[in-house]
Short mmCIF file of C-alpha atoms and ligand atoms in Angstrom, two decimals:
data_model
loop_
_atom_site.label_atom_id
_atom_site.label_comp_id
_atom_site.label_asym_id
_atom_site.label_seq_id
_atom_site.Cartn_x
_atom_site.Cartn_y
_atom_site.Cartn_z
CA MET A 1 -2.33 5.38 25.95
CA THR A 2 -1.82 3.31 23.31
CA GLN A 3 2.13 2.32 23.00
CA GLY A 4 3.85 3.57 19.62
CA PRO A 5 6.65 2.33 17.81
CA PRO A 6 9.57 3.21 18.53
CA PRO A 7 11.17 6.68 17.24
CA ILE A 8 12.58 6.32 14.54
CA ALA A 9 16.24 6.83 14.74
CA THR A 10 17.02 9.02 11.71
CA THR A 11 15.56 11.67 12.52
CA LYS A 12 19.07 12.58 14.96
CA MET A 13 20.19 13.02 11.64
CA MET A 14 17.53 15.46 10.33
CA LYS A 15 17.94 17.22 13.94
CA LYS A 16 22.61 18.15 12.62
CA LEU A 17 21.44 18.44 9.50
CA MET A 18 19.08 21.84 10.56
CA ALA A 19 21.81 22.52 12.71
CA ASP A 20 23.89 23.02 10.51
CA HIS A 21 22.15 24.94 7.74
CA PHE A 22 21.15 27.23 10.60
CA LEU A 23 24.30 27.36 12.03
CA GLY A 24 25.64 28.09 8.02
CA LEU A 25 23.83 30.68 7.94
CA ASP A 26 24.00 32.33 9.85
CA ARG A 27 28.27 32.59 9.20
CA ALA A 28 26.93 33.58 5.96
CA ALA A 29 24.93 36.29 6.98
CA ARG A 30 27.33 38.01 9.93
CA GLU A 31 30.76 37.03 7.51
CA GLY A 32 29.51 37.91 4.52
CA SER A 33 29.87 35.25 2.00
CA PRO A 34 28.95 33.53 1.08
CA LYS A 35 25.82 35.18 0.07
CA VAL A 36 22.29 35.08 1.08
CA ALA A 37 18.93 33.82 -0.81
CA TRP A 38 15.46 33.82 0.07
CA CYS A 39 13.83 31.86 -1.60
CA THR A 40 9.88 30.74 -1.34
CA SER A 41 9.34 26.75 -0.67
CA VAL A 42 8.15 26.26 -3.96
CA GLY A 43 10.78 28.68 -5.36
CA PRO A 44 13.64 27.96 -7.68
CA ALA A 45 15.97 27.11 -5.27
CA GLU A 46 18.61 24.76 -7.39
CA LEU A 47 19.32 27.21 -9.65
CA LEU A 48 20.72 29.44 -6.22
CA HIS A 49 22.61 27.05 -5.03
CA ALA A 50 24.18 27.19 -8.47
CA MET A 51 24.91 29.94 -8.02
CA GLY A 52 26.52 29.46 -4.70
CA PHE A 53 24.29 30.94 -2.70
CA ASP A 54 23.25 30.11 1.21
CA VAL A 55 18.97 29.42 0.34
CA TYR A 56 16.81 30.38 3.03
CA PHE A 57 13.32 29.14 3.40
CA PRO A 58 11.18 32.10 5.35
CA GLU A 59 7.74 29.26 5.59
CA ASN A 60 10.08 26.74 6.87
CA HIS A 61 10.72 29.66 9.57
CA GLY A 62 6.96 30.28 9.91
CA ALA A 63 5.98 26.52 10.56
CA MET A 64 9.08 26.38 13.25
CA LEU A 65 6.95 29.06 14.64
CA GLY A 66 3.77 27.48 14.57
CA ALA A 67 5.01 24.40 15.57
CA THR A 68 6.73 26.62 19.26
CA ARG A 69 3.10 28.06 19.01
CA MET A 70 5.04 31.45 19.21
CA SER A 71 3.22 32.57 16.19
CA THR A 72 0.53 33.24 19.20
CA GLU A 73 2.72 36.48 20.78
CA THR A 74 3.52 37.14 16.92
CA ILE A 75 0.95 37.57 14.13
CA PRO A 76 -0.87 40.17 16.09
CA ALA A 77 3.25 42.73 15.96
CA ALA A 78 2.16 42.21 12.40
CA ASN A 79 -1.45 42.87 12.26
CA ALA A 80 -0.98 46.01 14.19
CA VAL A 81 1.30 47.36 11.63
CA GLY A 82 -0.65 46.73 9.39
CA TYR A 83 -1.65 42.75 8.06
CA SER A 84 -4.58 41.41 8.01
CA PRO A 85 -5.31 38.47 10.28
CA ASP A 86 -7.07 36.86 7.85
CA ILE A 87 -4.01 37.45 5.30
CA CYS A 88 -1.17 34.07 5.36
CA SER A 89 -0.27 33.01 8.91
CA TYR A 90 3.52 32.33 8.27
CA LEU A 91 3.59 35.58 7.02
CA THR A 92 2.25 37.73 9.75
CA ALA A 93 4.04 35.04 12.00
CA ASP A 94 7.27 35.56 10.69
CA VAL A 95 7.36 38.87 10.04
CA GLY A 96 5.91 40.23 13.81
CA ALA A 97 8.13 37.56 15.10
CA PHE A 98 11.11 39.89 13.78
CA LEU A 99 9.82 43.34 14.76
CA LYS A 100 9.33 41.47 18.20
CA GLY A 101 13.32 40.92 17.96
CA THR A 102 12.09 36.91 17.93
CA THR A 103 12.88 33.71 16.20
CA PRO A 104 12.60 30.11 17.25
CA LEU A 105 16.34 29.35 16.17
CA THR A 106 17.01 30.75 19.32
CA ARG A 107 16.45 28.32 21.31
CA ALA A 108 17.24 25.69 18.89
CA TYR A 109 20.66 27.39 17.86
CA GLY A 110 21.65 30.18 19.96
CA ILE A 111 21.08 32.35 16.90
CA GLU A 112 19.88 36.09 17.36
CA SER A 113 17.75 36.53 13.71
CA VAL A 114 17.45 35.06 10.69
CA PRO A 115 19.85 35.85 8.10
CA LYS A 116 19.91 38.84 6.40
CA PRO A 117 19.20 38.45 3.11
CA ASP A 118 21.60 39.59 -0.22
CA VAL A 119 18.84 39.07 -2.61
CA LEU A 120 14.68 37.54 -1.88
CA VAL A 121 13.62 35.00 -4.76
CA PHE A 122 10.23 34.03 -5.25
CA ASN A 123 7.85 32.59 -6.98
CA THR A 124 3.72 33.44 -6.61
CA ASN A 125 3.10 29.60 -8.28
CA GLN A 126 1.97 28.41 -4.20
CA CYS A 127 0.29 32.39 -3.15
CA ARG A 128 0.56 36.33 -4.36
CA ASP A 129 1.69 36.15 0.02
CA VAL A 130 4.87 35.17 -0.65
CA GLN A 131 5.93 37.89 -2.63
CA ASP A 132 4.30 40.59 -0.50
CA TRP A 133 5.52 38.37 2.37
CA PHE A 134 9.28 39.17 0.35
CA GLU A 135 9.22 42.98 -0.26
CA TRP A 136 7.83 43.72 3.68
CA TYR A 137 11.83 42.30 4.42
CA GLY A 138 13.51 43.38 0.61
CA ARG A 139 12.37 47.30 2.06
CA HIS A 140 13.69 46.72 6.00
CA PHE A 141 16.76 45.81 4.74
CA LYS A 142 16.78 47.48 1.23
CA ALA A 143 17.27 43.86 -1.06
CA PRO A 144 16.01 43.21 -4.13
CA VAL A 145 13.26 41.03 -4.70
CA ILE A 146 12.94 39.49 -8.08
CA GLY A 147 10.87 36.55 -8.81
CA VAL A 148 8.76 34.93 -11.16
CA ARG A 149 5.50 35.00 -12.04
CA THR A 150 3.27 32.39 -12.84
CA GLN A 151 -0.34 30.98 -13.86
CA ARG A 152 -2.86 29.66 -11.20
CA GLY A 153 -5.59 27.88 -12.28
CA VAL A 154 -3.83 26.19 -14.95
CA GLY A 155 -5.64 22.58 -16.50
CA GLU A 156 -3.60 20.75 -18.93
CA VAL A 157 -0.04 22.65 -18.49
CA GLU A 158 0.77 23.73 -21.87
CA GLU A 159 4.19 24.24 -23.55
CA SER A 160 3.59 28.04 -23.96
CA MET A 161 3.46 28.59 -20.43
CA VAL A 162 6.81 26.55 -19.72
CA SER A 163 8.83 28.37 -21.97
CA ASP A 164 7.24 31.45 -20.01
CA ILE A 165 8.12 30.30 -16.58
CA ALA A 166 11.59 28.77 -17.72
CA ALA A 167 11.70 32.75 -19.90
CA GLN A 168 11.10 33.89 -16.27
CA ILE A 169 13.72 31.33 -14.24
CA GLU A 170 16.24 31.87 -17.10
CA ALA A 171 16.01 36.24 -16.19
CA LEU A 172 17.09 36.27 -13.11
CA VAL A 173 20.83 35.19 -13.87
CA PRO A 174 22.59 38.49 -14.56
CA THR A 175 20.95 39.65 -11.41
CA LEU A 176 21.68 36.62 -9.08
CA GLU A 177 25.30 37.42 -11.13
CA GLU A 178 26.28 40.50 -9.88
CA ILE A 179 24.76 39.67 -6.81
CA SER A 180 27.06 36.80 -5.83
CA GLY A 181 29.80 37.62 -7.64
CA ASN A 182 30.12 33.85 -9.36
CA LYS A 183 29.36 33.61 -13.09
CA PHE A 184 26.62 31.41 -14.04
CA ASP A 185 27.96 27.99 -14.60
CA ILE A 186 24.83 25.52 -16.33
CA ASP A 187 27.19 22.16 -15.33
CA ARG A 188 26.51 23.48 -11.63
CA LEU A 189 22.91 24.04 -12.66
CA ARG A 190 22.27 20.46 -14.05
CA GLU A 191 24.54 19.48 -11.74
CA THR A 192 22.42 20.50 -8.90
CA VAL A 193 18.45 19.72 -10.67
CA GLY A 194 20.09 16.19 -10.91
CA LEU A 195 20.35 15.96 -6.54
CA SER A 196 16.89 17.75 -6.27
CA LYS A 197 16.03 14.74 -8.91
CA GLN A 198 17.40 12.69 -6.28
CA CYS A 199 15.92 13.56 -3.63
CA THR A 200 12.59 13.69 -4.72
CA VAL A 201 12.59 10.11 -6.25
CA MET A 202 13.43 8.62 -2.74
CA TRP A 203 11.28 11.53 -0.91
CA ARG A 204 8.32 9.77 -3.24
CA GLN A 205 9.45 6.80 -1.56
CA VAL A 206 9.09 7.41 2.12
CA LEU A 207 5.60 9.04 1.40
CA GLU A 208 4.59 5.71 -0.95
CA TYR A 209 5.49 3.43 2.63
CA GLY A 210 2.21 4.63 3.60
CA ALA A 211 0.55 2.95 0.48
CA LYS A 212 1.41 -0.28 2.89
CA THR A 213 -0.05 -2.07 5.88
CA PRO A 214 0.20 -1.15 8.62
CA ALA A 215 1.97 1.78 7.23
CA GLN A 216 5.80 2.58 8.91
CA MET A 217 4.74 6.00 9.19
CA THR A 218 1.33 8.76 9.20
CA PHE A 219 1.45 13.02 8.16
CA PHE A 220 2.13 13.75 11.93
CA ASP A 221 5.86 12.10 10.70
CA HIS A 222 5.91 12.64 7.17
CA THR A 223 5.31 16.56 8.01
CA ILE A 224 8.76 16.66 9.95
CA HIS A 225 10.50 14.17 7.44
CA MET A 226 10.22 16.68 4.28
CA ALA A 227 12.21 18.86 6.50
CA PRO A 228 14.96 17.74 4.02
CA ALA A 229 13.53 18.12 0.82
CA VAL A 230 11.92 20.89 1.48
CA VAL A 231 15.18 22.99 2.65
CA LEU A 232 17.63 21.15 1.13
CA ARG A 233 16.89 19.50 -1.98
CA GLY A 234 19.50 20.52 -4.79
CA LYS A 235 22.47 19.80 -2.21
CA PRO A 236 23.78 15.72 -1.41
CA GLU A 237 22.63 16.10 2.55
CA ALA A 238 19.10 15.53 1.35
CA VAL A 239 20.08 13.29 -1.26
CA ALA A 240 22.59 11.21 1.91
CA TYR A 241 19.50 11.64 4.22
CA TYR A 242 16.60 10.03 2.21
CA GLU A 243 19.26 6.95 2.04
CA ALA A 244 19.44 7.03 5.40
CA LEU A 245 15.37 7.14 6.30
CA LEU A 246 14.52 4.80 3.57
CA THR A 247 17.07 2.05 5.06
CA GLU A 248 16.04 2.34 8.15
CA LEU A 249 11.60 2.55 6.83
CA LYS A 250 12.74 -0.72 4.83
CA GLU A 251 13.55 -2.64 8.61
CA ARG A 252 11.22 -1.33 10.41
CA ASP A 253 8.40 -2.66 7.36
CA GLN A 254 10.45 -6.14 8.04
CA ALA A 255 9.78 -6.41 11.66
CA GLY A 256 6.84 -5.13 11.15
CA LEU A 257 7.04 -1.71 13.21
CA SER A 258 3.67 0.50 12.96
CA ALA A 259 3.00 3.13 13.29
CA VAL A 260 -0.38 3.28 14.76
CA PRO A 261 -0.64 0.09 16.35
CA GLY A 262 -3.87 -1.54 15.94
CA GLU A 263 -4.41 0.40 12.51
CA LYS A 264 -7.57 0.66 11.72
CA TYR A 265 -9.13 2.54 9.68
CA ARG A 266 -6.56 5.33 6.80
CA LEU A 267 -7.62 8.54 6.24
CA TYR A 268 -5.76 11.00 4.05
CA TRP A 269 -5.11 14.58 4.93
CA ASP A 270 -6.15 18.08 2.62
CA GLY A 271 -4.45 21.61 3.45
CA MET A 272 -1.80 22.47 5.82
CA PRO A 273 -0.54 20.64 9.10
CA VAL A 274 -1.96 23.12 12.41
CA TRP A 275 1.70 22.93 12.89
CA GLY A 276 1.18 23.63 16.83
CA ARG A 277 -1.51 20.71 17.51
CA LEU A 278 0.69 18.03 15.29
CA ARG A 279 1.56 16.15 18.95
CA MET A 280 -1.94 16.51 19.96
CA LEU A 281 -4.25 15.38 16.99
CA GLY A 282 -1.73 12.61 16.17
CA ASP A 283 -2.17 10.81 19.37
CA LEU A 284 -5.95 11.47 19.29
CA MET A 285 -5.33 9.34 16.00
CA THR A 286 -3.36 6.73 17.37
CA GLU A 287 -6.45 6.28 20.50
CA LEU A 288 -8.49 5.90 17.02
CA ASN A 289 -6.73 3.18 15.39
CA THR A 290 -6.63 5.45 12.43
CA ALA A 291 -3.61 6.07 10.05
CA ILE A 292 -3.46 9.51 8.61
CA VAL A 293 -1.27 7.40 5.91
CA ALA A 294 -1.13 10.23 3.45
CA SER A 295 -1.73 13.64 2.20
CA THR A 296 -1.39 16.26 -1.14
CA TYR A 297 0.51 19.27 1.25
CA CYS A 298 3.94 16.34 1.90
CA ASN A 299 3.37 15.61 -1.24
CA SER A 300 4.15 18.92 -2.32
CA TRP A 301 7.52 18.43 -2.38
CA ILE A 302 7.64 15.50 -4.92
CA PHE A 303 9.07 17.02 -8.33
CA ASP A 304 8.61 14.51 -11.28
CA ALA A 305 10.02 17.19 -13.79
CA PHE A 306 13.05 17.84 -12.88
CA ASP A 307 15.92 17.03 -15.85
CA ALA A 308 19.44 17.35 -15.78
CA ALA A 309 19.95 17.24 -19.06
CA ASP A 310 17.04 19.98 -19.63
CA PRO A 311 17.29 21.91 -16.17
CA PHE A 312 15.31 25.28 -17.28
CA ARG A 313 12.81 23.85 -18.81
CA SER A 314 11.92 20.79 -16.50
CA MET A 315 12.66 23.60 -13.06
CA ALA A 316 9.96 25.51 -15.20
CA ARG A 317 7.77 21.83 -15.46
CA ALA A 318 8.25 20.86 -11.84
CA TYR A 319 7.04 23.73 -10.21
CA LEU A 320 4.08 24.07 -12.47
CA GLU A 321 2.81 20.93 -12.24
CA LEU A 322 2.65 21.61 -9.23
CA PHE A 323 -0.36 20.75 -7.06
CA ILE A 324 -1.56 24.06 -5.71
CA VAL A 325 -1.42 25.58 -9.53
CA ARG A 326 -3.70 23.75 -10.93
CA ASP A 327 -7.27 23.53 -11.28
CA GLU A 328 -10.45 22.01 -9.38
CA ALA A 329 -11.23 19.76 -11.89
CA PHE A 330 -6.94 18.34 -11.58
CA LYS A 331 -7.17 17.89 -7.75
CA GLU A 332 -10.37 16.19 -7.96
CA LYS A 333 -8.77 13.60 -10.36
CA TYR A 334 -5.13 13.85 -8.58
CA ILE A 335 -6.85 13.19 -4.77
CA GLN A 336 -9.39 10.05 -6.33
CA ARG A 337 -6.22 8.95 -7.19
CA HIS A 338 -4.22 9.45 -4.41
CA VAL A 339 -7.17 8.02 -2.02
CA GLU A 340 -6.88 4.61 -3.99
CA LEU A 341 -3.60 4.71 -3.53
CA TYR A 342 -3.05 4.18 -0.26
CA GLY A 343 -6.50 2.73 0.30
CA CYS A 344 -8.05 5.66 2.64
CA GLN A 345 -11.41 5.28 3.77
CA GLY A 346 -11.79 9.05 4.20
CA ILE A 347 -10.68 12.60 3.43
CA VAL A 348 -10.37 15.03 6.61
CA PHE A 349 -9.96 18.62 4.65
CA HIS A 350 -8.20 21.63 6.70
CA ASP A 351 -10.10 24.53 6.19
CA ALA A 352 -6.94 27.22 6.91
CA LYS A 353 -8.56 30.59 7.49
CA THR A 354 -5.47 32.28 6.43
CA CYS A 355 -4.68 29.80 3.71
CA PRO A 356 -7.41 30.05 1.34
CA ASN A 357 -4.04 28.31 -1.08
CA ASN A 358 -4.55 24.92 0.34
CA SER A 359 -8.02 24.86 1.42
CA ASN A 360 -9.92 22.72 -1.40
CA ASN A 361 -12.36 22.43 0.35
CA ARG A 362 -13.93 25.79 0.07
CA TYR A 363 -15.39 24.93 -3.98
CA ALA A 364 -17.81 21.55 -2.77
CA MET A 365 -14.71 19.60 -3.68
CA PRO A 366 -16.03 17.55 -0.35
CA GLN A 367 -19.47 17.34 -0.87
CA ARG A 368 -18.38 16.01 -4.91
CA PHE A 369 -16.39 13.76 -2.84
CA SER A 370 -19.08 11.86 -0.90
CA GLU A 371 -21.53 12.29 -3.80
CA VAL A 372 -19.96 11.12 -6.41
CA HIS A 373 -16.78 8.87 -6.02
CA GLY A 374 -18.74 8.10 -2.16
CA VAL A 375 -16.17 8.64 0.49
CA PRO A 376 -16.31 10.21 3.71
CA THR A 377 -15.60 13.72 4.20
CA LEU A 378 -14.86 15.49 7.27
CA VAL A 379 -14.02 19.50 6.92
CA ILE A 380 -12.27 20.67 10.47
CA ASN A 381 -11.93 24.91 10.52
CA GLY A 382 -8.78 25.76 11.42
CA ASP A 383 -5.01 27.12 10.46
CA LEU A 384 -1.49 26.65 9.69
CA ASN A 385 0.43 28.86 12.46
CA ASP A 386 -3.09 31.11 14.46
CA LEU A 387 -4.23 28.67 17.25
CA ARG A 388 -7.05 31.39 17.89
CA CYS A 389 -8.58 29.89 14.08
CA PHE A 390 -8.83 26.21 16.42
CA SER A 391 -10.65 24.70 18.74
CA ASP A 392 -8.98 21.79 20.04
CA GLU A 393 -12.38 20.44 21.52
CA GLN A 394 -14.38 20.82 18.41
CA ALA A 395 -11.98 19.42 16.32
CA LYS A 396 -10.89 16.15 19.07
CA THR A 397 -15.37 16.16 18.49
CA ASN A 398 -15.23 15.85 14.65
CA LEU A 399 -12.51 13.30 13.89
CA GLU A 400 -14.39 10.89 16.94
CA ALA A 401 -17.27 10.60 15.01
CA PHE A 402 -15.83 10.94 11.95
CA VAL A 403 -13.84 7.62 12.40
CA GLU A 404 -17.22 5.97 14.62
CA GLN A 405 -18.41 7.01 10.97
CA ILE A 406 -15.87 4.80 9.01
CA ALA A 407 -15.91 2.68 11.36
CA GLU A 408 -19.76 1.57 11.18
CA ALA A 409 -19.23 1.78 7.38
CA ALA A 410 -16.66 -0.69 7.85
CA ALA A 411 -18.42 -3.21 9.83
CA ALA A 412 -22.21 -2.94 7.64
S1 LIG B 1 0.46 28.95 0.25
FE1 LIG B 1 -0.86 29.29 1.98
S2 LIG B 1 -0.19 29.07 3.86
FE2 LIG B 1 1.82 28.53 2.04
S3 LIG B 1 2.99 31.08 1.52
FE3 LIG B 1 1.52 31.27 0.46
S4 LIG B 1 -0.42 31.56 1.97
FE4 LIG B 1 1.16 31.59 3.80
#
């Protein structure tokens, strides 16, 4: 086994931040104050913070179910009440866990259950599943489910689309005022959008360390360190976290540390992580002297458009410009740009069985990369949470053969 660099020390700070986040939500739900809003991962979190809600992200809980491999036990419980094994396995793992009365929060923080929502707020920019998911809980808790319905397959982002989404976000305000008991304050919204912007700028800088050779962090590290950008954006804690992480990355860079000792090859990852196999895949890539230095998934929490001076429109643009919302031509250019920026010699496409929205191999993108752009590609079959769809052996064999192909091309 190749000896890796010392662990990233700032991770300890994140563990404390995440513990405070979940314990705070648990307390708020039990005491009834502040009110709890559930939000989709790329939903209007800034508005919810500005309205005084504690904000909970069920997709983060879904990823925890996957990473702890509890999802294997919980998905069948949701299948049994009619939620197909073919739909989002965050949804099925999460609803199944609730039905079974179990959560990884118990082991991690001694918390009995996910926090009861006072309101659930979705944005369909990523998929329809999030709305169906929230509606299940809305029926269960008799809580209002409100949201934003975003266009999909967008090419150019038109001003009319931004106006539509901005109006939809603004239209949430009266309901949120009624539920929170707080009056909307535009300055408070400017502040949270400003904090999200700071968070986004620093998260981008963290990811761009991957463009250096050797890379300081890989995709597998990014999936862990992205947590504050997902659940704490709009809050000062996320900004403080990335300040500390950037300081440490700079020091590690100056000390010549490398995430993958003896890094020889560099790859791009497209698609969802396989949450229950991050360790296995990370160790395998280290053994192969290969760093997965960038990914579409971790880049998805960069929101360049945030602007505190124009909070509603800039939120609308930020949540509309996302990769997942865009058409195939945009996606191809985006990946090509990142493959070049990060010096990647190949692309691994993860075809996640239950997430067509984040599986970009299904309309001949890998073939276009190989044939038109001359970039080697590999498709791995798997899933984000449902490990019945993933074979360790098959993934290992395919990745080993792929790296060998890249090594031969590099030597030629
Ligand atoms: S984008 Fe995919 S993984 Fe995320 S909630 Fe939608 S279906 Fe699930």
